[in-house]
Structures are given as C-alpha cells and as structure tokens.
Short mmCIF file of C-alpha atoms and ligand atoms in Angstrom, two decimals:
data_model
loop_
_atom_site.label_atom_id
_atom_site.label_comp_id
_atom_site.label_asym_id
_atom_site.label_seq_id
_atom_site.Cartn_x
_atom_site.Cartn_y
_atom_site.Cartn_z
CA MET L 1 192.94 73.58 76.81
CA LEU L 2 190.10 75.52 77.47
CA HIS L 3 186.52 73.65 77.31
CA PRO L 4 184.53 75.43 74.48
CA LEU L 5 182.19 76.78 77.23
CA PHE L 6 184.94 79.36 78.08
CA THR L 7 186.72 81.99 76.07
CA GLU L 8 189.66 84.23 77.39
CA GLU L 9 187.17 86.55 78.58
CA HIS L 10 185.75 84.00 81.08
CA GLU L 11 189.30 83.41 82.11
CA GLN L 12 189.75 87.17 82.78
CA LEU L 13 186.76 86.90 85.03
CA ARG L 14 188.19 84.18 86.74
CA ARG L 15 191.21 86.14 87.72
CA SER L 16 189.38 89.07 89.20
CA VAL L 17 187.15 86.86 91.20
CA ARG L 18 190.05 84.81 92.52
CA GLN L 19 191.88 87.92 93.53
CA PHE L 20 188.83 89.07 95.40
CA VAL L 21 188.16 85.90 97.07
CA GLU L 22 191.66 85.41 98.19
CA SER L 23 192.00 89.09 99.48
CA GLU L 24 188.48 90.01 100.68
CA LEU L 25 187.06 86.70 101.72
CA ALA L 26 189.47 84.00 102.48
CA PRO L 27 191.21 85.92 105.40
CA HIS L 28 187.85 86.01 107.26
CA ALA L 29 186.67 82.51 106.42
CA GLN L 30 187.88 80.85 109.70
CA GLU L 31 186.18 83.70 111.76
CA TRP L 32 182.95 83.32 109.83
CA GLU L 33 182.82 79.38 110.43
CA ARG L 34 183.33 79.93 113.97
CA GLU L 35 180.77 82.61 114.48
CA GLY L 36 178.52 80.42 112.14
CA GLY L 37 177.84 83.55 109.71
CA PHE L 38 179.30 85.98 107.47
CA PRO L 39 178.42 89.71 107.35
CA ASP L 40 175.73 91.22 104.85
CA TRP L 41 178.55 93.55 103.21
CA VAL L 42 179.59 90.60 101.27
CA PHE L 43 176.34 90.68 99.01
CA LYS L 44 176.90 94.28 98.49
CA ARG L 45 180.61 94.36 97.66
CA MET L 46 180.00 91.39 95.22
CA GLY L 47 177.08 93.50 93.72
CA ASP L 48 179.31 96.39 93.54
CA LEU L 49 181.93 94.50 91.56
CA GLY L 50 179.50 92.85 89.32
CA PHE L 51 179.84 89.44 90.69
CA MET L 52 175.96 88.93 91.63
CA GLY L 53 174.38 88.58 88.61
CA VAL L 54 176.41 87.68 85.79
CA ARG L 55 173.89 85.95 83.63
CA PHE L 56 171.44 88.81 83.71
CA PRO L 57 171.05 91.65 81.13
CA GLU L 58 173.01 94.66 81.72
CA GLU L 59 169.75 96.74 81.97
CA TYR L 60 169.02 95.00 85.34
CA GLY L 61 172.46 95.24 86.59
CA GLY L 62 173.89 92.16 85.43
CA GLN L 63 176.79 91.48 82.93
CA GLY L 64 174.82 90.04 80.12
CA GLY L 65 177.07 86.88 80.36
CA ASP L 66 176.31 83.05 80.04
CA TRP L 67 176.64 79.70 81.98
CA GLY L 68 180.65 79.99 81.74
CA HIS L 69 180.48 83.16 83.65
CA SER L 70 178.23 81.72 86.56
CA ILE L 71 180.43 78.69 86.82
CA VAL L 72 183.38 80.65 86.93
CA ILE L 73 182.02 82.46 89.90
CA ALA L 74 180.94 79.25 91.51
CA GLU L 75 184.42 77.69 91.10
CA GLU L 76 186.25 80.68 92.64
CA MET L 77 184.03 81.10 95.30
CA ALA L 78 185.15 77.59 96.63
CA ARG L 79 188.61 79.25 97.40
CA CYS L 80 186.93 81.23 100.09
CA GLY L 81 187.57 78.63 102.67
CA SER L 82 184.14 78.45 103.72
CA GLY L 83 181.45 76.58 101.73
CA GLY L 84 178.64 78.47 103.30
CA VAL L 85 179.51 81.78 101.91
CA GLY L 86 179.69 80.56 97.96
CA MET L 87 176.18 78.58 98.79
CA ALA L 88 174.51 81.80 100.20
CA ILE L 89 175.71 84.03 97.19
CA ALA L 90 174.97 81.06 94.84
CA VAL L 91 171.47 81.28 96.23
CA GLN L 92 170.67 84.83 95.60
CA SER L 93 172.66 84.92 92.36
CA GLU L 94 171.88 81.81 90.68
CA MET L 95 168.62 80.10 92.53
CA ALA L 96 166.12 82.44 93.71
CA THR L 97 166.53 85.69 91.20
CA PRO L 98 166.54 83.42 88.05
CA PRO L 99 162.76 82.63 88.34
CA ILE L 100 162.20 86.59 88.84
CA PHE L 101 164.13 87.14 85.54
CA LYS L 102 162.15 84.48 83.57
CA PHE L 103 158.79 84.61 84.87
CA GLY L 104 158.55 88.01 86.52
CA THR L 105 156.87 91.36 85.44
CA GLU L 106 158.82 94.56 84.52
CA ALA L 107 157.68 95.99 87.48
CA GLN L 108 158.92 92.88 89.93
CA LYS L 109 162.05 93.19 88.07
CA GLN L 110 162.66 96.58 89.12
CA ARG L 111 161.39 96.06 92.57
CA PHE L 112 162.99 92.85 93.48
CA LEU L 113 165.76 91.69 90.78
CA LEU L 114 167.46 95.03 90.57
CA PRO L 115 168.33 95.32 94.25
CA ALA L 116 169.12 91.62 94.64
CA ILE L 117 171.88 91.92 91.86
CA LYS L 118 173.09 94.95 93.27
CA GLY L 119 173.49 93.11 96.56
CA GLU L 120 171.18 95.81 98.01
CA LYS L 121 168.48 93.32 99.16
CA ILE L 122 168.98 89.71 100.13
CA VAL L 123 166.74 86.91 98.85
CA CYS L 124 165.68 83.45 100.06
CA LEU L 125 164.05 80.69 98.03
CA GLY L 126 161.21 78.92 100.14
CA ILE L 127 160.26 75.68 98.78
CA THR L 128 161.01 72.96 101.45
CA GLU L 129 158.63 72.47 104.45
CA PRO L 130 158.66 70.35 107.65
CA ASN L 131 156.34 67.89 105.88
CA ALA L 132 157.61 67.87 102.37
CA GLY L 133 161.22 68.15 100.81
CA SER L 134 161.79 65.60 98.16
CA ASP L 135 158.11 65.54 97.47
CA VAL L 136 157.68 69.28 96.42
CA ALA L 137 154.00 68.20 95.54
CA GLY L 138 153.40 67.38 98.86
CA ILE L 139 153.64 71.10 100.43
CA GLU L 140 151.00 72.54 102.45
CA THR L 141 151.72 76.20 102.48
CA THR L 142 148.43 77.73 101.19
CA ALA L 143 147.78 80.75 99.14
CA ARG L 144 143.94 81.93 99.09
CA PRO L 145 142.56 84.91 97.44
CA ASP L 146 141.75 87.60 100.08
CA GLY L 147 138.54 88.79 98.37
CA ASP L 148 140.37 92.32 97.26
CA GLY L 149 142.44 90.96 94.49
CA GLY L 150 145.34 89.81 96.84
CA TRP L 151 146.62 86.68 98.55
CA VAL L 152 146.66 85.41 102.13
CA ILE L 153 149.25 82.89 102.92
CA ASN L 154 149.72 80.23 105.48
CA GLY L 155 152.19 77.61 106.05
CA ARG L 156 155.85 76.77 107.11
CA LYS L 157 159.11 76.60 105.43
CA ILE L 158 162.50 74.91 106.60
CA PHE L 159 166.06 74.83 105.82
CA ILE L 160 165.93 78.03 104.05
CA THR L 161 169.20 79.36 103.21
CA ASN L 162 169.65 83.27 103.89
CA GLY L 163 166.05 83.15 105.51
CA VAL L 164 167.24 84.55 108.59
CA ARG L 165 168.20 87.95 107.07
CA ALA L 166 166.47 87.94 103.98
CA ASP L 167 164.69 91.05 102.70
CA PHE L 168 162.52 89.15 100.70
CA CYS L 169 161.61 85.45 99.82
CA VAL L 170 160.71 83.67 96.51
CA LEU L 171 157.82 81.35 97.88
CA VAL L 172 156.23 78.24 96.64
CA THR L 173 152.83 78.05 97.58
CA ARG L 174 149.57 75.96 96.87
CA ASN L 175 146.59 77.85 95.54
CA ASP L 176 144.34 74.92 94.54
CA LYS L 177 144.37 71.55 96.10
CA GLU L 178 142.33 70.04 93.95
CA ALA L 179 144.18 71.10 90.87
CA GLY L 180 147.14 68.60 91.25
CA HIS L 181 150.31 70.04 89.67
CA HIS L 182 148.43 72.76 88.42
CA GLY L 183 147.65 74.00 91.86
CA PHE L 184 151.10 76.07 92.75
CA SER L 185 152.11 79.55 92.63
CA LEU L 186 155.06 81.30 93.14
CA PHE L 187 155.11 84.60 95.34
CA LEU L 188 157.77 87.70 96.05
CA VAL L 189 157.03 88.11 99.96
CA ASP L 190 158.59 90.71 101.68
CA THR L 191 159.76 89.51 104.91
CA ASP L 192 158.69 92.54 106.84
CA THR L 193 155.04 91.87 105.95
CA PRO L 194 153.02 91.19 109.10
CA GLY L 195 152.54 87.47 109.95
CA PHE L 196 156.12 86.55 108.15
CA GLU L 197 158.57 85.45 111.04
CA VAL L 198 161.79 83.38 111.32
CA SER L 199 160.85 80.97 113.98
CA ARG L 200 164.13 79.46 114.68
CA LYS L 201 167.69 79.41 112.94
CA LEU L 202 169.01 75.86 112.42
CA ASP L 203 172.48 74.81 113.54
CA LYS L 204 173.94 72.22 111.03
CA LEU L 205 176.90 69.98 110.08
CA GLY L 206 178.59 72.08 107.51
CA MET L 207 178.10 75.13 105.27
CA ARG L 208 178.19 76.89 108.78
CA SER L 209 178.78 80.32 107.58
CA SER L 210 175.39 80.32 105.90
CA ASP L 211 172.18 80.60 107.75
CA THR L 212 169.41 78.37 107.74
CA ALA L 213 166.02 79.24 108.74
CA GLU L 214 162.63 77.78 109.54
CA LEU L 215 159.92 80.06 108.48
CA VAL L 216 156.46 80.68 109.70
CA LEU L 217 153.49 82.71 107.44
CA ASP L 218 151.02 83.46 109.49
CA ASP L 219 147.97 84.94 107.55
CA VAL L 220 150.35 86.98 105.44
CA ARG L 221 148.63 89.32 102.97
CA VAL L 222 150.43 89.70 99.73
CA PRO L 223 149.00 91.88 97.01
CA SER L 224 148.25 90.61 93.41
CA GLU L 225 151.30 92.43 92.02
CA GLN L 226 153.56 89.95 93.81
CA LEU L 227 152.22 86.75 92.45
CA LEU L 228 155.20 85.62 90.44
CA GLY L 229 154.68 84.09 87.10
CA GLU L 230 151.61 82.45 86.21
CA GLN L 231 148.85 81.44 88.78
CA GLY L 232 148.82 77.71 88.76
CA HIS L 233 152.18 77.39 86.92
CA GLY L 234 154.32 77.56 90.10
CA PHE L 235 155.18 73.74 90.28
CA VAL L 236 156.63 73.63 86.66
CA GLU L 237 158.30 77.27 87.12
CA ILE L 238 159.94 75.95 90.38
CA MET L 239 161.19 72.59 88.69
CA TRP L 240 162.84 75.17 86.09
CA GLU L 241 164.65 76.82 89.12
CA LEU L 242 165.89 73.85 90.53
CA GLN L 243 167.73 72.84 87.20
CA GLY L 244 170.10 75.83 87.38
CA GLU L 245 170.20 75.36 91.35
CA ARG L 246 171.67 71.98 90.55
CA VAL L 247 174.06 72.93 87.94
CA ILE L 248 175.54 75.67 89.96
CA GLY L 249 175.51 73.35 93.23
CA ALA L 250 177.45 70.83 91.38
CA ALA L 251 179.94 73.47 89.92
CA GLY L 252 180.90 74.94 93.51
CA SER L 253 181.19 71.64 94.85
CA ILE L 254 183.47 69.97 92.17
CA ALA L 255 185.70 72.87 92.58
CA GLY L 256 185.84 72.49 96.37
CA GLY L 257 186.84 68.87 95.54
CA TRP L 258 189.61 69.78 93.27
CA LEU L 259 190.97 72.26 95.81
CA VAL L 260 191.23 69.65 98.72
CA PHE L 261 192.57 67.17 95.99
CA GLU L 262 195.41 69.61 95.34
CA LYS L 263 196.30 70.37 98.56
CA THR L 264 196.38 66.71 99.50
CA LEU L 265 198.53 65.74 96.83
CA ALA L 266 201.07 68.36 97.79
CA TYR L 267 200.99 67.10 101.59
CA ALA L 268 201.37 63.38 100.33
CA LYS L 269 204.76 64.58 98.59
CA GLU L 270 205.96 66.12 101.79
CA ARG L 271 204.67 63.72 104.49
CA HIS L 272 206.96 60.90 105.30
CA ALA L 273 206.12 57.36 106.58
CA PHE L 274 208.36 54.40 106.85
CA GLY L 275 211.13 56.20 105.23
CA ARG L 276 209.17 57.62 101.88
CA PRO L 277 206.51 60.26 101.16
CA ILE L 278 203.18 58.64 101.88
CA GLY L 279 202.27 59.58 98.07
CA ARG L 280 204.68 57.10 97.05
CA PHE L 281 202.84 54.12 98.38
CA GLN L 282 201.24 52.55 95.54
CA VAL L 283 197.97 52.22 97.10
CA ASN L 284 198.03 55.86 97.43
CA ARG L 285 199.29 56.78 94.07
CA HIS L 286 196.46 54.64 92.76
CA LYS L 287 194.20 56.67 94.95
CA PHE L 288 195.22 59.98 93.50
CA ALA L 289 194.89 58.80 89.95
CA THR L 290 191.24 57.51 90.62
CA MET L 291 190.27 60.84 92.34
CA ALA L 292 191.78 62.77 89.46
CA THR L 293 189.81 60.68 87.14
CA GLU L 294 186.57 60.99 88.63
CA LEU L 295 186.90 64.67 89.55
CA GLU L 296 187.75 65.34 85.95
CA ALA L 297 184.90 63.05 84.56
CA ALA L 298 182.61 65.28 86.88
CA ARG L 299 184.09 68.39 85.84
CA GLN L 300 183.71 67.67 81.99
CA LEU L 301 179.85 66.33 82.50
CA LEU L 302 179.14 69.52 84.16
CA TYR L 303 180.71 71.73 81.40
CA ASP L 304 179.17 69.91 78.40
CA THR L 305 175.71 70.11 80.33
CA ALA L 306 175.88 73.85 80.98
CA LEU L 307 177.05 74.14 77.25
CA ALA L 308 174.08 72.32 76.06
CA TRP L 309 171.95 74.47 78.05
CA GLU L 310 173.79 77.48 76.65
CA ARG L 311 173.09 76.39 73.22
CA GLY L 312 169.24 76.15 73.82
CA GLU L 313 168.62 72.85 75.02
CA TYR L 314 166.86 72.08 78.51
CA PRO L 315 169.12 69.18 79.33
CA VAL L 316 167.23 67.92 82.48
CA LYS L 317 168.54 64.07 82.53
CA GLN L 318 171.97 65.35 82.05
CA ILE L 319 171.63 67.85 85.06
CA SER L 320 170.31 65.22 87.32
CA MET L 321 173.27 63.07 86.35
CA VAL L 322 175.76 66.05 86.89
CA LYS L 323 174.45 66.38 90.53
CA LEU L 324 174.18 62.88 91.28
CA TYR L 325 177.59 61.93 90.19
CA SER L 326 179.57 65.31 91.30
CA GLY L 327 178.02 64.76 94.87
CA LEU L 328 179.11 60.87 94.97
CA VAL L 329 182.72 61.83 93.55
CA VAL L 330 183.13 64.68 95.50
CA ASN L 331 182.28 62.91 98.90
CA ARG L 332 184.52 60.17 97.97
CA VAL L 333 187.58 62.56 97.14
CA MET L 334 186.82 64.50 100.44
CA ASN L 335 186.75 61.23 102.39
CA GLU L 336 189.78 59.58 100.85
CA CYS L 337 191.77 62.86 101.13
CA LEU L 338 190.76 63.35 104.97
CA GLN L 339 192.30 59.78 105.48
CA LEU L 340 195.57 61.00 103.61
CA TRP L 341 196.01 63.55 106.09
CA GLY L 342 195.56 61.26 109.09
CA GLY L 343 195.06 63.03 112.29
CA MET L 344 195.56 66.46 110.75
CA GLY L 345 192.74 65.74 108.27
CA TYR L 346 190.63 65.49 111.46
CA ALA L 347 191.99 68.67 113.06
CA THR L 348 190.34 72.00 112.09
CA GLU L 349 193.41 73.72 111.44
CA THR L 350 193.84 72.30 107.88
CA GLY L 351 190.76 73.02 106.70
CA ILE L 352 189.97 69.48 105.50
CA GLU L 353 187.39 68.56 107.93
CA ARG L 354 185.62 71.55 107.06
CA ALA L 355 185.55 70.77 103.40
CA TRP L 356 184.52 67.04 103.90
CA ARG L 357 181.36 68.66 106.13
CA ASP L 358 180.44 71.17 103.48
CA SER L 359 180.62 68.79 100.79
CA ARG L 360 177.91 66.35 102.24
CA LEU L 361 174.97 68.74 101.39
CA LEU L 362 175.39 68.54 97.80
CA ARG L 363 173.83 65.02 98.09
CA ILE L 364 170.86 66.33 99.88
CA GLY L 365 170.19 69.77 99.12
CA GLY L 366 168.44 70.90 95.89
CA GLY L 367 167.28 67.35 95.43
CA THR L 368 168.55 63.90 96.92
CA ASP L 369 170.74 61.42 95.22
CA GLU L 370 167.58 59.28 95.40
CA ILE L 371 165.33 62.04 93.55
CA MET L 372 168.16 62.37 90.84
CA ARG L 373 168.02 58.84 90.24
CA GLU L 374 164.36 58.91 89.95
CA ILE L 375 164.64 61.62 87.31
CA ILE L 376 166.96 59.68 85.26
CA SER L 377 165.57 56.33 85.51
CA LYS L 378 162.22 57.84 84.50
CA THR L 379 163.85 58.99 81.00
CA MET L 380 164.46 54.96 80.64
CA GLY L 381 160.79 54.17 80.76
CA LEU L 382 161.00 52.62 83.99
C1 FAD A 401 171.93 73.34 104.64
C2 FAD A 401 170.76 73.13 103.86
C3 FAD A 401 170.19 74.34 103.03
C4 FAD A 401 169.02 74.19 102.26
N1 FAD A 401 168.46 75.24 101.70
C5 FAD A 401 167.34 75.26 101.00
C6 FAD A 401 166.89 76.76 100.61
O1 FAD A 401 167.34 77.51 100.64
N2 FAD A 401 165.61 76.54 100.12
C7 FAD A 401 164.82 74.98 99.96
O2 FAD A 401 163.60 75.33 99.86
N3 FAD A 401 165.24 74.17 100.88
C8 FAD A 401 166.51 74.19 101.19
N4 FAD A 401 167.07 72.99 101.69
C9 FAD A 401 166.35 71.88 101.83
C10 FAD A 401 166.78 70.68 100.89
O3 FAD A 401 166.68 70.96 99.48
C11 FAD A 401 166.03 69.32 101.11
O4 FAD A 401 166.48 68.83 102.52
C12 FAD A 401 166.22 68.33 100.37
O5 FAD A 401 165.24 68.50 99.18
C13 FAD A 401 165.58 66.95 100.76
O6 FAD A 401 164.22 67.22 101.73
P1 FAD A 401 164.07 66.62 102.96
O7 FAD A 401 165.02 66.99 103.83
O8 FAD A 401 162.69 66.93 103.28
O9 FAD A 401 164.25 65.03 102.92
P2 FAD A 401 162.99 63.82 102.56
O10 FAD A 401 162.30 64.24 101.23
O11 FAD A 401 162.20 63.81 103.76
O12 FAD A 401 163.91 62.73 102.47
C14 FAD A 401 164.40 61.79 103.45
C15 FAD A 401 165.24 60.64 102.54
O13 FAD A 401 164.27 59.71 101.81
C16 FAD A 401 164.34 59.94 100.56
N5 FAD A 401 163.64 59.66 99.63
C17 FAD A 401 162.59 60.45 99.39
N6 FAD A 401 161.82 59.95 98.43
C18 FAD A 401 162.43 59.04 97.91
C19 FAD A 401 162.03 58.17 96.89
N7 FAD A 401 160.97 58.40 95.84
N8 FAD A 401 162.85 57.20 96.70
C20 FAD A 401 164.00 56.83 97.57
N9 FAD A 401 164.20 57.57 98.38
C21 FAD A 401 163.66 58.85 98.75
C22 FAD A 401 165.49 60.92 100.38
O14 FAD A 401 166.50 60.62 99.41
C23 FAD A 401 166.33 60.94 101.68
O15 FAD A 401 167.37 60.02 101.62
C24 FAD A 401 168.26 73.01 102.14
C25 FAD A 401 168.84 71.98 103.21
C26 FAD A 401 169.90 71.96 103.70
C27 FAD A 401 170.35 70.59 104.64
#
C-alpha cells in the first residue's frame, strides 16, 4: 500500500528515475568511486530529464511537484552505487537552491535558480567553517559594506560539497557582529569573482565521488543585488534551509540502507555454513527482523514528516527525529550487514564496504546526532 505522500504519478516518476539511474549512472559508479569524482554532465543530463528541481514551479524549469517527488528522486539515486553522486545532486537540487526560490528576488531566480535547475550551473552551499560547524552562529566569515552599495566578503569555508567545481555559492556570512542572531546575511557569490579561491580538495572516508572543498574568500566584492534574502536574517534563513537538507539526506540514506538489507538477505539465503544457509541461524533471522523493523520505522517517520510539511506544518522537532533516528538505524544496518557478508563484506567488489563508509556521513553532515538531540530536547523545556 502506498503511503499517502505518494500517488501513482509519483510511482511513474520512480520508474523513470530508476531506469535512468540503472542505465546511465550505475555502470560508471565504480570508476567514479575510484577516481574520486563524477563528471559535470550528470548535472546537465538530470536537468534535461527534469530531475533537478522537481519541487520548483514550472516557470523556473521545475516540475511543480512536492516532497513526495523529491523523496522519490533521493531514494532512486541511492541505486547508483555511489553515494556521493546522490549527495552532490541533492546539494544542488534540495539544499542550495530552495533558499534562492524562497528568499530570492525575481532577478536572482532568473540568474541563479533557473540554470541550476537546468543543470547548466553547479552550485554549492557554504555554511561550515574551520572554526564553526555545529555552532553555526560562531561563523567568522564577514560581509561589510564596500561604501558603494555593495559588499566585501572575507573568510573561509570548509567541507563544501560541489565546492571544487561550483559556478556559484550560496554563502552564509556575518554582517554585524554586535547583532547576535540578527547579524547574519546570505549571499549568492560567483566563484570566478576575484578573491574567491578553492584552497584545497579534501580527501575523505566515504561519499568519495562527490568533491569536498575548502574555500577562501579574500576581499571578494559582491554587488548589492547578490544579497540573498533579508539583510540580518541569514541565520533564520539558513536554519530553514537545513530542515529540507535533513529530510532529503535521511531519504537517500534510508533507501541506501534498504538496498544493502535486501542484498544481504539474498546473500544470507544462499551462503552456507555448518550445513545450512547463514540466514537460517536464529541469531541471524532475528537480526534481519530487527533491521527490517527499524528501517521501516525510519521510513514511515520520514514519510509522515514530509507529509506534515506538505500540509503546511514546519515540523522541526520531527525532522530532527528523522535525521537522528535514520542516521543511527542506517549505520546499525550497514554494520550488521557487513558482518553478515563476512570477508566479502570487507572486500570492495560487493559494494557493501562502500555503502558502510558512505552511510557514516548522515550522523555528521547537516547537523550531528548531538545537535539533533539538542533541538529535540529543547522542545521538552529542558
Ligand atoms: C562529506 C561532508 C560534506 C559536507 N558538506 C557540506 C556542505 O556542502 N556545506 C556545508 O556548509 N557544510 C558541509 N559539511 C559540514 C557538516 O555539516 C559539518 O561537518 C557538521 O555540521 C559538523 O560540524 P563540525 O565538523 O565543525 O563538527 P563540530 O561542530 O566541531 O563538532 C565536533 C563534535 O562535537 C559535538 N558537539 C558540538 N556541539 C555539541 C553540543 N552542543 N553538545 C554535544 N556535542 C556537541 C558534535 O556533535 C561532534 O561530535 C559537510 C561535511 C562532510 C563531512
């Protein structure tokens, strides 16, 4: 039975995305993992197919869809066999661009949102800094008026997905140190602006096909038309962005967990030890029962949360619960499954170790487990 988040139309989209992912992306996954990157054409191809901005209105090149459509894309991208691809695409279509649509001027939508949805421009999202990750209010990148109506930006950003090759960045800055949470502003910064530099590409445990950059901004001059949203409201605006980021990150990750679960279940029915399939040992049957229960609980919580958002709520507590719970569950599932594969789980060729490595990020990126617990516990008056 379909969850009420989905209709037959969503399932049609699912079939098209699956067909695309399995025929055009999956065959390259191992090569992209090895090389530590995937080519730019993937953005353009997905833009051409209408998969880059499903929740945006048609006038901006989107499909006029809803959260159900976005979740379908994230779930099907998990079939690619390389988590970094789905993550990089999600950064573009579900993390960096929604603030442009929600807070941007018409001119900004035409100049930045449209080409991103078409996959013609690559975008990154610059929040985290070497000295401030969880504590977003601790960022040190400054934006000060240049005296001519524009701004001068100085600072550093780190762990920026798509940052090595992005055409522009949705950047979080501090424009007034004295104003507390009201002293932040977002900017749309072209990466070819003088003073904007990729200082290094970071190597990392998983999500290896996505690029991760450290950025340096040294007296980067940005005209006033590139201030995104309201001056001084950047903190609230980026907190809003993070809610969608957490939903979509959880969606891709839970789907990845299910794929590994199913592959492992099939293996446990075939692999024999001590005269029987390993899945027949009671200890392992119970492991599968627990994993399926927890994955299903994570999935249903995700769908219910997305539906609540779709119906007009802003369910921050529930989103934090989805992010926290799915990160924990998917990590447990990946670990149990790797164990069930024995040595083949550790070997690269089965893809299990790659999924295990990729899945670790959900407990860190977009807000750690601990930060999710902070948000949830604050709603309890603690
Ligand atoms: C592969 C990858 C891609 C990423 N992509 C992006 C991107 O595109 N854009 C972007 O802006 N960022 C990105 N990030 C950054 C990511 O969101 C941060 O790493 C994350 O928010 C944690 O920040 P931090 O690394 O500075 O850890 P820290 O904030 O230094 O935290 C270190 C530890 O302290 C704990 N801690 C912190 N505060 C508390 C507290 N109050 N109570 C208890 N424990 C606490 C944390 O939970 C964590 O365990 C990415 C990260 C990675 C690894």
